[in-house]
């Protein structure tokens, strides 16, 4: 018998934790047929404050060992002297390079602007505007007060984003589209463009259409997505692009977010999955939040486990993806998608479908 698949569970705040609880229900071995070992870490704001972020560092160490993590949305406090965002710590300590978020058509939901093909945003997970040194000079509030920010990107991160974008495009039969504002910033943003061009030479079989970031936004809503697209981006550009692309398909809660770190051959070392949205405090305790992104995230982490040949992971991953999308196709939708199903009701429908698929495929002897 194979060793249980170990997954690091990173608990969070408010609705984020409620949705994580639903994801863990779907992962139950009685549902997926997988032997799992789930190691939980409490990353709620209260516990991060109590441990001065010690629990975040512990979770990062555990995730480096397991190679897999599922994270709930967490609160980022505004105070400069507070504990800040756990995401920065996690990304840096697992050496995360890339975040990928894929908008895809949700069955039973009409997309905006006639977009039907999937669009994947492949962004830097670190560097750029986030983590930049910031300061002000001059008298506070005076007309001549000046704010400064010093950003940086490394070639290794630009290379990881570009290489992964082209590999993802090949797998999706997609076109690599977009890019930074390299004409205005040939030294800084031009480094990503250089690595995109180099990756295009290494992957000559992948369609490549570099476009400045402002034209990328315009193209995404005016017809450029006439086939699947993969868009490599700087950190903040990618963050903004994700928040544009995902709602185009119906809801920001309709797709998962995946953080990846790589070895020297760009094989995945750590995959941490989560929903791309926040803690939605207004929905807390109401059982109406859309769990799609968190459920799809469980499918994503199992897909990465399958790449490392964990028995049964590919089958369970496929069952979860199909069941989530089939549920919406048959009219089981939460209010943000125009339906009336609650969080638990939607998850129940997914669990029923996953169980059925696993049983049928096992009966047929299918992998």
mmCIF file of C-alpha atoms in Angstrom:
data_model
loop_
_atom_site.group_PDB
_atom_site.id
_atom_site.type_symbol
_atom_site.label_atom_id
_atom_site.label_comp_id
_atom_site.label_asym_id
_atom_site.label_seq_id
_atom_site.Cartn_x
_atom_site.Cartn_y
_atom_site.Cartn_z
ATOM 1 C CA UNK A 1 0.000 0.000 0.000
ATOM 2 C CA UNK A 2 1.341 3.453 -0.937
ATOM 3 C CA UNK A 3 2.088 6.113 1.648
ATOM 4 C CA UNK A 4 -0.778 8.562 2.354
ATOM 5 C CA UNK A 5 -0.664 11.797 0.385
ATOM 6 C CA UNK A 6 0.368 14.498 2.854
ATOM 7 C CA UNK A 7 -1.185 17.933 2.386
ATOM 8 C CA UNK A 8 -0.558 21.008 4.536
ATOM 9 C CA UNK A 9 -3.855 22.726 5.453
ATOM 10 C CA UNK A 10 -3.543 26.448 6.171
ATOM 11 C CA UNK A 11 -6.596 27.654 8.068
ATOM 12 C CA UNK A 12 -7.791 31.251 7.779
ATOM 13 C CA UNK A 13 -10.395 33.828 8.668
ATOM 14 C CA UNK A 14 -14.134 34.423 8.357
ATOM 15 C CA UNK A 15 -15.707 33.064 5.151
ATOM 16 C CA UNK A 16 -12.273 31.927 4.012
ATOM 17 C CA UNK A 17 -12.240 29.326 6.781
ATOM 18 C CA UNK A 18 -15.835 28.314 6.101
ATOM 19 C CA UNK A 19 -14.977 27.574 2.467
ATOM 20 C CA UNK A 20 -11.826 25.681 3.458
ATOM 21 C CA UNK A 21 -14.004 23.471 5.654
ATOM 22 C CA UNK A 22 -16.077 22.636 2.569
ATOM 23 C CA UNK A 23 -12.949 21.772 0.593
ATOM 24 C CA UNK A 24 -11.787 19.409 3.340
ATOM 25 C CA UNK A 25 -15.180 17.664 3.147
ATOM 26 C CA UNK A 26 -14.566 16.926 -0.526
ATOM 27 C CA UNK A 27 -11.095 15.577 0.274
ATOM 28 C CA UNK A 28 -12.511 13.002 2.696
ATOM 29 C CA UNK A 29 -11.047 9.577 1.785
ATOM 30 C CA UNK A 30 -14.593 8.176 1.783
ATOM 31 C CA UNK A 31 -15.344 10.595 -1.071
ATOM 32 C CA UNK A 32 -12.153 10.488 -3.144
ATOM 33 C CA UNK A 33 -10.870 7.036 -2.256
ATOM 34 C CA UNK A 34 -7.466 8.544 -1.503
ATOM 35 C CA UNK A 35 -5.398 7.887 1.613
ATOM 36 C CA UNK A 36 -4.582 11.349 2.941
ATOM 37 C CA UNK A 37 -2.677 12.871 5.840
ATOM 38 C CA UNK A 38 -3.801 16.441 6.494
ATOM 39 C CA UNK A 39 -1.601 18.604 8.714
ATOM 40 C CA UNK A 40 -3.424 21.717 9.957
ATOM 41 C CA UNK A 41 -1.959 25.127 10.837
ATOM 42 C CA UNK A 42 -4.076 27.956 12.250
ATOM 43 C CA UNK A 43 -3.249 31.066 10.211
ATOM 44 C CA UNK A 44 -6.160 33.106 11.548
ATOM 45 C CA UNK A 45 -5.329 36.716 12.340
ATOM 46 C CA UNK A 46 -5.681 36.061 16.064
ATOM 47 C CA UNK A 47 -3.162 33.215 16.015
ATOM 48 C CA UNK A 48 -0.748 35.050 13.748
ATOM 49 C CA UNK A 49 -0.765 37.901 16.234
ATOM 50 C CA UNK A 50 -0.422 35.532 19.189
ATOM 51 C CA UNK A 51 2.608 33.824 17.625
ATOM 52 C CA UNK A 52 4.035 36.944 15.932
ATOM 53 C CA UNK A 53 3.785 35.079 12.624
ATOM 54 C CA UNK A 54 5.618 32.089 14.056
ATOM 55 C CA UNK A 55 2.794 29.817 12.903
ATOM 56 C CA UNK A 56 3.218 31.087 9.335
ATOM 57 C CA UNK A 57 6.893 30.153 9.314
ATOM 58 C CA UNK A 58 6.013 26.725 10.747
ATOM 59 C CA UNK A 59 3.414 26.218 8.026
ATOM 60 C CA UNK A 60 5.919 27.167 5.316
ATOM 61 C CA UNK A 61 8.425 24.603 6.637
ATOM 62 C CA UNK A 62 5.716 21.916 6.675
ATOM 63 C CA UNK A 63 4.625 22.796 3.150
ATOM 64 C CA UNK A 64 8.190 22.577 1.831
ATOM 65 C CA UNK A 65 8.313 19.053 3.244
ATOM 66 C CA UNK A 66 4.902 17.908 2.008
ATOM 67 C CA UNK A 67 5.098 19.731 -1.320
ATOM 68 C CA UNK A 68 1.370 20.500 -1.216
ATOM 69 C CA UNK A 69 -0.766 23.081 0.556
ATOM 70 C CA UNK A 70 -4.362 24.276 0.624
ATOM 71 C CA UNK A 71 -4.826 27.753 2.069
ATOM 72 C CA UNK A 72 -7.926 29.583 3.278
ATOM 73 C CA UNK A 73 -8.322 33.303 2.708
ATOM 74 C CA UNK A 74 -6.844 35.341 5.560
ATOM 75 C CA UNK A 75 -7.245 38.884 6.858
ATOM 76 C CA UNK A 76 -4.397 41.291 6.168
ATOM 77 C CA UNK A 77 -4.447 44.008 8.865
ATOM 78 C CA UNK A 78 -3.727 47.564 7.762
ATOM 79 C CA UNK A 79 -1.408 48.670 10.551
ATOM 80 C CA UNK A 80 2.247 48.996 9.584
ATOM 81 C CA UNK A 81 3.318 47.451 12.891
ATOM 82 C CA UNK A 82 0.861 44.548 12.680
ATOM 83 C CA UNK A 83 1.567 41.010 11.398
ATOM 84 C CA UNK A 84 0.818 41.855 7.748
ATOM 85 C CA UNK A 85 -0.046 39.315 5.081
ATOM 86 C CA UNK A 86 0.927 35.669 5.530
ATOM 87 C CA UNK A 87 1.006 35.306 1.746
ATOM 88 C CA UNK A 88 4.284 37.187 1.391
ATOM 89 C CA UNK A 89 5.974 35.018 4.018
ATOM 90 C CA UNK A 90 4.645 31.784 2.524
ATOM 91 C CA UNK A 91 5.619 32.729 -1.025
ATOM 92 C CA UNK A 92 9.120 33.738 -0.043
ATOM 93 C CA UNK A 93 9.801 30.765 2.248
ATOM 94 C CA UNK A 94 8.664 28.106 -0.220
ATOM 95 C CA UNK A 95 10.517 29.975 -2.997
ATOM 96 C CA UNK A 96 7.294 30.467 -4.925
ATOM 97 C CA UNK A 97 7.899 31.991 -8.342
ATOM 98 C CA UNK A 98 4.618 31.794 -10.227
ATOM 99 C CA UNK A 99 0.924 32.220 -9.510
ATOM 100 C CA UNK A 100 -1.475 30.885 -12.131
ATOM 101 C CA UNK A 101 -5.175 31.718 -12.237
ATOM 102 C CA UNK A 102 -7.333 30.424 -15.067
ATOM 103 C CA UNK A 103 -10.652 31.925 -16.000
ATOM 104 C CA UNK A 104 -12.823 29.339 -17.735
ATOM 105 C CA UNK A 105 -16.425 29.179 -18.889
ATOM 106 C CA UNK A 106 -18.783 28.105 -16.126
ATOM 107 C CA UNK A 107 -21.553 25.906 -17.573
ATOM 108 C CA UNK A 108 -24.934 27.544 -17.203
ATOM 109 C CA UNK A 109 -23.415 31.024 -16.817
ATOM 110 C CA UNK A 110 -23.201 33.512 -19.694
ATOM 111 C CA UNK A 111 -19.711 35.041 -19.883
ATOM 112 C CA UNK A 112 -19.110 38.737 -20.498
ATOM 113 C CA UNK A 113 -18.007 40.050 -23.914
ATOM 114 C CA UNK A 114 -18.565 36.704 -25.591
ATOM 115 C CA UNK A 115 -15.490 35.128 -24.001
ATOM 116 C CA UNK A 116 -15.643 31.340 -24.136
ATOM 117 C CA UNK A 117 -12.058 30.063 -24.251
ATOM 118 C CA UNK A 118 -9.988 29.748 -21.051
ATOM 119 C CA UNK A 119 -7.580 32.548 -20.155
ATOM 120 C CA UNK A 120 -4.687 31.796 -17.785
ATOM 121 C CA UNK A 121 -2.849 34.629 -16.046
ATOM 122 C CA UNK A 122 0.700 33.571 -15.144
ATOM 123 C CA UNK A 123 2.130 36.217 -12.826
ATOM 124 C CA UNK A 124 5.156 36.675 -10.648
ATOM 125 C CA UNK A 125 4.504 35.508 -7.109
ATOM 126 C CA UNK A 126 7.166 37.765 -5.596
ATOM 127 C CA UNK A 127 9.096 40.977 -6.281
ATOM 128 C CA UNK A 128 7.898 43.936 -8.389
ATOM 129 C CA UNK A 129 5.563 46.382 -6.582
ATOM 130 C CA UNK A 130 4.916 44.016 -3.669
ATOM 131 C CA UNK A 131 7.653 44.159 -1.070
ATOM 132 C CA UNK A 132 9.159 47.271 -2.625
ATOM 133 C CA UNK A 133 10.967 49.751 -0.376
ATOM 134 C CA UNK A 134 8.788 52.842 0.171
ATOM 135 C CA UNK A 135 9.388 56.147 1.848
ATOM 136 C CA UNK A 136 8.397 59.837 1.851
ATOM 137 C CA UNK A 137 10.445 62.981 2.045
ATOM 138 C CA UNK A 138 9.381 66.482 2.996
ATOM 139 C CA UNK A 139 6.858 67.828 5.471
ATOM 140 C CA UNK A 140 3.825 65.600 5.861
ATOM 141 C CA UNK A 141 0.844 66.999 3.985
ATOM 142 C CA UNK A 142 2.866 69.728 2.274
ATOM 143 C CA UNK A 143 2.470 70.273 -1.461
ATOM 144 C CA UNK A 144 6.120 69.402 -2.045
ATOM 145 C CA UNK A 145 6.044 66.156 -0.035
ATOM 146 C CA UNK A 146 7.361 63.331 -2.237
ATOM 147 C CA UNK A 147 6.640 59.590 -2.076
ATOM 148 C CA UNK A 148 9.180 57.096 -3.416
ATOM 149 C CA UNK A 149 9.125 53.398 -4.151
ATOM 150 C CA UNK A 150 12.004 51.183 -5.199
ATOM 151 C CA UNK A 151 10.903 48.021 -6.993
ATOM 152 C CA UNK A 152 12.944 45.164 -8.403
ATOM 153 C CA UNK A 153 12.575 41.989 -10.421
ATOM 154 C CA UNK A 154 15.150 39.238 -10.863
ATOM 155 C CA UNK A 155 15.911 37.440 -14.084
ATOM 156 C CA UNK A 156 15.272 34.086 -12.425
ATOM 157 C CA UNK A 157 11.683 35.093 -11.651
ATOM 158 C CA UNK A 158 11.161 36.535 -15.140
ATOM 159 C CA UNK A 159 12.508 33.295 -16.589
ATOM 160 C CA UNK A 160 10.272 31.112 -14.410
ATOM 161 C CA UNK A 161 7.151 33.083 -15.399
ATOM 162 C CA UNK A 162 8.046 32.941 -19.088
ATOM 163 C CA UNK A 163 9.025 29.272 -19.152
ATOM 164 C CA UNK A 164 5.927 28.185 -17.234
ATOM 165 C CA UNK A 165 3.692 30.327 -19.461
ATOM 166 C CA UNK A 166 4.924 28.581 -22.600
ATOM 167 C CA UNK A 167 4.668 25.120 -21.034
ATOM 168 C CA UNK A 168 1.130 25.894 -19.890
ATOM 169 C CA UNK A 169 0.233 27.210 -23.336
ATOM 170 C CA UNK A 170 1.450 24.009 -24.965
ATOM 171 C CA UNK A 171 -0.644 21.919 -22.564
ATOM 172 C CA UNK A 172 -3.722 24.098 -23.205
ATOM 173 C CA UNK A 173 -3.098 24.442 -26.956
ATOM 174 C CA UNK A 174 -3.135 28.152 -26.279
ATOM 175 C CA UNK A 175 -1.423 31.311 -27.488
ATOM 176 C CA UNK A 176 0.995 33.191 -25.234
ATOM 177 C CA UNK A 177 -0.401 36.717 -25.307
ATOM 178 C CA UNK A 178 0.386 40.041 -23.680
ATOM 179 C CA UNK A 179 3.394 41.270 -21.745
ATOM 180 C CA UNK A 180 4.691 44.257 -19.776
ATOM 181 C CA UNK A 181 5.102 47.872 -20.908
ATOM 182 C CA UNK A 182 8.572 47.192 -22.312
ATOM 183 C CA UNK A 183 8.627 50.250 -24.588
ATOM 184 C CA UNK A 184 8.310 52.689 -21.684
ATOM 185 C CA UNK A 185 10.446 50.630 -19.282
ATOM 186 C CA UNK A 186 13.009 48.748 -21.390
ATOM 187 C CA UNK A 187 15.393 48.143 -18.474
ATOM 188 C CA UNK A 188 12.946 47.092 -15.748
ATOM 189 C CA UNK A 189 9.908 45.670 -17.545
ATOM 190 C CA UNK A 190 12.038 44.834 -20.546
ATOM 191 C CA UNK A 191 13.673 42.029 -18.539
ATOM 192 C CA UNK A 192 10.412 40.075 -18.556
ATOM 193 C CA UNK A 193 9.987 40.742 -22.289
ATOM 194 C CA UNK A 194 13.527 39.445 -22.938
ATOM 195 C CA UNK A 195 12.713 36.211 -21.119
ATOM 196 C CA UNK A 196 9.397 35.871 -22.949
ATOM 197 C CA UNK A 197 11.242 36.194 -26.266
ATOM 198 C CA UNK A 198 13.843 33.643 -25.163
ATOM 199 C CA UNK A 199 11.127 31.199 -24.089
ATOM 200 C CA UNK A 200 9.430 31.667 -27.450
ATOM 201 C CA UNK A 201 12.627 30.489 -29.163
ATOM 202 C CA UNK A 202 12.792 27.433 -26.894
ATOM 203 C CA UNK A 203 9.143 26.633 -27.600
ATOM 204 C CA UNK A 204 8.819 27.455 -31.279
ATOM 205 C CA UNK A 205 5.715 25.280 -31.603
ATOM 206 C CA UNK A 206 3.735 27.570 -29.264
ATOM 207 C CA UNK A 207 1.929 30.586 -30.756
ATOM 208 C CA UNK A 208 3.304 33.856 -29.361
ATOM 209 C CA UNK A 209 1.826 37.346 -29.589
ATOM 210 C CA UNK A 210 3.598 39.878 -27.350
ATOM 211 C CA UNK A 211 1.390 42.885 -26.606
ATOM 212 C CA UNK A 212 1.938 45.872 -24.304
ATOM 213 C CA UNK A 213 0.046 45.646 -21.019
ATOM 214 C CA UNK A 214 -2.459 48.418 -21.817
ATOM 215 C CA UNK A 215 -3.256 46.823 -25.180
ATOM 216 C CA UNK A 216 -3.534 43.482 -23.381
ATOM 217 C CA UNK A 217 -6.382 44.806 -21.243
ATOM 218 C CA UNK A 218 -8.137 46.185 -24.309
ATOM 219 C CA UNK A 219 -7.639 42.963 -26.250
ATOM 220 C CA UNK A 220 -9.039 40.738 -23.536
ATOM 221 C CA UNK A 221 -12.395 42.510 -23.651
ATOM 222 C CA UNK A 222 -12.539 43.165 -27.399
ATOM 223 C CA UNK A 223 -11.902 39.900 -29.176
ATOM 224 C CA UNK A 224 -8.306 38.757 -28.629
ATOM 225 C CA UNK A 225 -9.534 35.705 -26.712
ATOM 226 C CA UNK A 226 -10.567 33.875 -29.889
ATOM 227 C CA UNK A 227 -8.651 30.836 -28.647
ATOM 228 C CA UNK A 228 -7.215 29.822 -25.246
ATOM 229 C CA UNK A 229 -4.726 32.405 -23.962
ATOM 230 C CA UNK A 230 -1.866 32.373 -21.475
ATOM 231 C CA UNK A 231 -0.799 35.830 -20.288
ATOM 232 C CA UNK A 232 2.594 36.205 -18.536
ATOM 233 C CA UNK A 233 2.740 39.245 -16.273
ATOM 234 C CA UNK A 234 4.617 41.196 -13.651
ATOM 235 C CA UNK A 235 3.364 40.747 -10.100
ATOM 236 C CA UNK A 236 0.962 43.683 -9.800
ATOM 237 C CA UNK A 237 -0.071 43.586 -13.462
ATOM 238 C CA UNK A 238 -1.003 39.933 -13.020
ATOM 239 C CA UNK A 239 -2.935 40.647 -9.839
ATOM 240 C CA UNK A 240 -5.022 43.255 -11.664
ATOM 241 C CA UNK A 241 -5.432 41.085 -14.776
ATOM 242 C CA UNK A 242 -6.753 38.213 -12.661
ATOM 243 C CA UNK A 243 -9.377 40.459 -11.132
ATOM 244 C CA UNK A 244 -10.459 41.442 -14.643
ATOM 245 C CA UNK A 245 -10.414 38.017 -16.261
ATOM 246 C CA UNK A 246 -12.108 35.860 -13.614
ATOM 247 C CA UNK A 247 -15.310 37.976 -13.364
ATOM 248 C CA UNK A 248 -15.546 37.932 -17.171
ATOM 249 C CA UNK A 249 -16.552 34.278 -16.802
ATOM 250 C CA UNK A 250 -19.187 34.990 -14.152
ATOM 251 C CA UNK A 251 -17.534 35.224 -10.730
ATOM 252 C CA UNK A 252 -14.124 35.739 -9.158
ATOM 253 C CA UNK A 253 -15.088 32.704 -7.075
ATOM 254 C CA UNK A 254 -15.256 30.510 -10.186
ATOM 255 C CA UNK A 255 -11.573 29.601 -10.462
ATOM 256 C CA UNK A 256 -8.683 28.497 -8.286
ATOM 257 C CA UNK A 257 -5.319 30.163 -7.644
ATOM 258 C CA UNK A 258 -2.120 28.108 -7.595
ATOM 259 C CA UNK A 259 1.308 29.169 -6.247
ATOM 260 C CA UNK A 260 4.217 27.139 -7.637
ATOM 261 C CA UNK A 261 7.891 26.748 -6.811
ATOM 262 C CA UNK A 262 10.249 24.892 -9.138
ATOM 263 C CA UNK A 263 13.467 22.940 -9.255
ATOM 264 C CA UNK A 264 16.244 23.724 -11.740
ATOM 265 C CA UNK A 265 14.332 21.920 -14.509
ATOM 266 C CA UNK A 266 11.109 23.833 -13.758
ATOM 267 C CA UNK A 267 9.430 20.794 -12.297
ATOM 268 C CA UNK A 268 7.077 21.681 -9.455
ATOM 269 C CA UNK A 269 8.486 21.392 -5.925
ATOM 270 C CA UNK A 270 5.632 23.031 -3.995
ATOM 271 C CA UNK A 271 2.048 23.684 -5.076
ATOM 272 C CA UNK A 272 -0.083 25.799 -2.740
ATOM 273 C CA UNK A 273 -3.677 26.298 -3.820
ATOM 274 C CA UNK A 274 -6.314 28.739 -2.639
ATOM 275 C CA UNK A 275 -9.301 30.780 -3.753
ATOM 276 C CA UNK A 276 -8.361 34.085 -5.420
ATOM 277 C CA UNK A 277 -10.900 36.079 -3.412
ATOM 278 C CA UNK A 278 -10.763 37.413 0.136
ATOM 279 C CA UNK A 279 -12.533 36.581 3.385
ATOM 280 C CA UNK A 280 -15.904 38.170 2.422
ATOM 281 C CA UNK A 281 -16.839 39.191 5.997
ATOM 282 C CA UNK A 282 -20.332 40.279 4.926
ATOM 283 C CA UNK A 283 -21.113 36.657 3.998
ATOM 284 C CA UNK A 284 -19.736 35.089 7.154
ATOM 285 C CA UNK A 285 -22.070 32.563 8.766
ATOM 286 C CA UNK A 286 -24.763 32.939 6.072
ATOM 287 C CA UNK A 287 -23.947 29.763 4.112
ATOM 288 C CA UNK A 288 -24.290 31.596 0.776
ATOM 289 C CA UNK A 289 -20.662 32.091 -0.339
ATOM 290 C CA UNK A 290 -19.629 30.372 -3.561
ATOM 291 C CA UNK A 291 -17.244 27.468 -2.733
ATOM 292 C CA UNK A 292 -16.308 26.757 -6.365
ATOM 293 C CA UNK A 293 -12.809 28.236 -6.181
ATOM 294 C CA UNK A 294 -11.887 26.321 -3.027
ATOM 295 C CA UNK A 295 -13.306 23.063 -4.385
ATOM 296 C CA UNK A 296 -11.467 23.518 -7.683
ATOM 297 C CA UNK A 297 -8.348 24.251 -5.628
ATOM 298 C CA UNK A 298 -8.586 20.765 -4.139
ATOM 299 C CA UNK A 299 -8.748 19.389 -7.664
ATOM 300 C CA UNK A 300 -5.677 21.414 -8.577
ATOM 301 C CA UNK A 301 -3.562 20.190 -5.663
ATOM 302 C CA UNK A 302 -4.471 16.596 -6.515
ATOM 303 C CA UNK A 303 -3.521 17.214 -10.143
ATOM 304 C CA UNK A 304 -0.066 18.277 -9.014
ATOM 305 C CA UNK A 305 0.110 15.197 -6.794
ATOM 306 C CA UNK A 306 -0.698 13.112 -9.863
ATOM 307 C CA UNK A 307 2.280 14.649 -11.663
ATOM 308 C CA UNK A 308 4.385 13.054 -8.920
ATOM 309 C CA UNK A 309 2.715 9.698 -9.571
ATOM 310 C CA UNK A 310 0.617 9.522 -6.414
ATOM 311 C CA UNK A 311 -1.828 6.635 -6.993
ATOM 312 C CA UNK A 312 -5.424 7.703 -7.561
ATOM 313 C CA UNK A 313 -4.710 11.436 -7.502
ATOM 314 C CA UNK A 314 -5.401 12.009 -11.207
ATOM 315 C CA UNK A 315 -8.741 10.213 -11.004
ATOM 316 C CA UNK A 316 -9.803 12.133 -7.893
ATOM 317 C CA UNK A 317 -8.690 15.450 -9.403
ATOM 318 C CA UNK A 318 -10.675 14.878 -12.574
ATOM 319 C CA UNK A 319 -13.732 13.802 -10.586
ATOM 320 C CA UNK A 320 -13.656 17.034 -8.553
ATOM 321 C CA UNK A 321 -13.202 19.325 -11.559
ATOM 322 C CA UNK A 322 -15.966 17.635 -13.508
ATOM 323 C CA UNK A 323 -18.334 17.504 -10.538
ATOM 324 C CA UNK A 324 -17.968 21.216 -9.724
ATOM 325 C CA UNK A 325 -18.697 22.244 -13.309
ATOM 326 C CA UNK A 326 -21.466 19.685 -13.770
ATOM 327 C CA UNK A 327 -23.205 20.993 -10.658
ATOM 328 C CA UNK A 328 -23.508 24.476 -12.164
ATOM 329 C CA UNK A 329 -24.474 22.999 -15.554
ATOM 330 C CA UNK A 330 -27.462 21.284 -13.930
ATOM 331 C CA UNK A 331 -28.577 24.467 -12.172
ATOM 332 C CA UNK A 332 -26.971 24.059 -8.754
ATOM 333 C CA UNK A 333 -25.604 27.596 -8.429
ATOM 334 C CA UNK A 334 -24.940 30.012 -5.586
ATOM 335 C CA UNK A 335 -26.523 33.512 -5.587
ATOM 336 C CA UNK A 336 -23.498 35.221 -7.186
ATOM 337 C CA UNK A 337 -24.131 33.060 -10.273
ATOM 338 C CA UNK A 338 -27.864 33.727 -10.301
ATOM 339 C CA UNK A 339 -28.856 30.606 -8.363
ATOM 340 C CA UNK A 340 -30.304 29.810 -4.966
ATOM 341 C CA UNK A 341 -28.029 27.069 -3.624
ATOM 342 C CA UNK A 342 -26.186 27.664 -0.378
ATOM 343 C CA UNK A 343 -22.536 26.889 0.268
ATOM 344 C CA UNK A 344 -23.250 23.546 1.929
ATOM 345 C CA UNK A 345 -25.887 22.552 -0.622
ATOM 346 C CA UNK A 346 -23.501 23.174 -3.507
ATOM 347 C CA UNK A 347 -20.746 21.165 -1.817
ATOM 348 C CA UNK A 348 -23.186 18.338 -1.090
ATOM 349 C CA UNK A 349 -24.020 18.178 -4.802
ATOM 350 C CA UNK A 350 -20.329 18.036 -5.694
ATOM 351 C CA UNK A 351 -19.612 15.306 -3.138
ATOM 352 C CA UNK A 352 -22.465 13.163 -4.475
ATOM 353 C CA UNK A 353 -21.105 13.480 -8.004
ATOM 354 C CA UNK A 354 -17.505 12.760 -6.998
ATOM 355 C CA UNK A 355 -18.565 9.605 -5.160
ATOM 356 C CA UNK A 356 -20.570 8.418 -8.149
ATOM 357 C CA UNK A 357 -17.775 9.064 -10.624
ATOM 358 C CA UNK A 358 -15.157 7.312 -8.508
ATOM 359 C CA UNK A 359 -17.455 4.291 -8.072
ATOM 360 C CA UNK A 360 -18.340 4.098 -11.768
ATOM 361 C CA UNK A 361 -14.764 4.528 -12.944
ATOM 362 C CA UNK A 362 -13.615 1.878 -10.473
ATOM 363 C CA UNK A 363 -16.293 -0.491 -11.743
ATOM 364 C CA UNK A 364 -15.153 0.083 -15.308
ATOM 365 C CA UNK A 365 -11.525 -0.384 -14.334
ATOM 366 C CA UNK A 366 -10.743 3.136 -15.554
ATOM 367 C CA UNK A 367 -7.867 5.233 -14.223
#
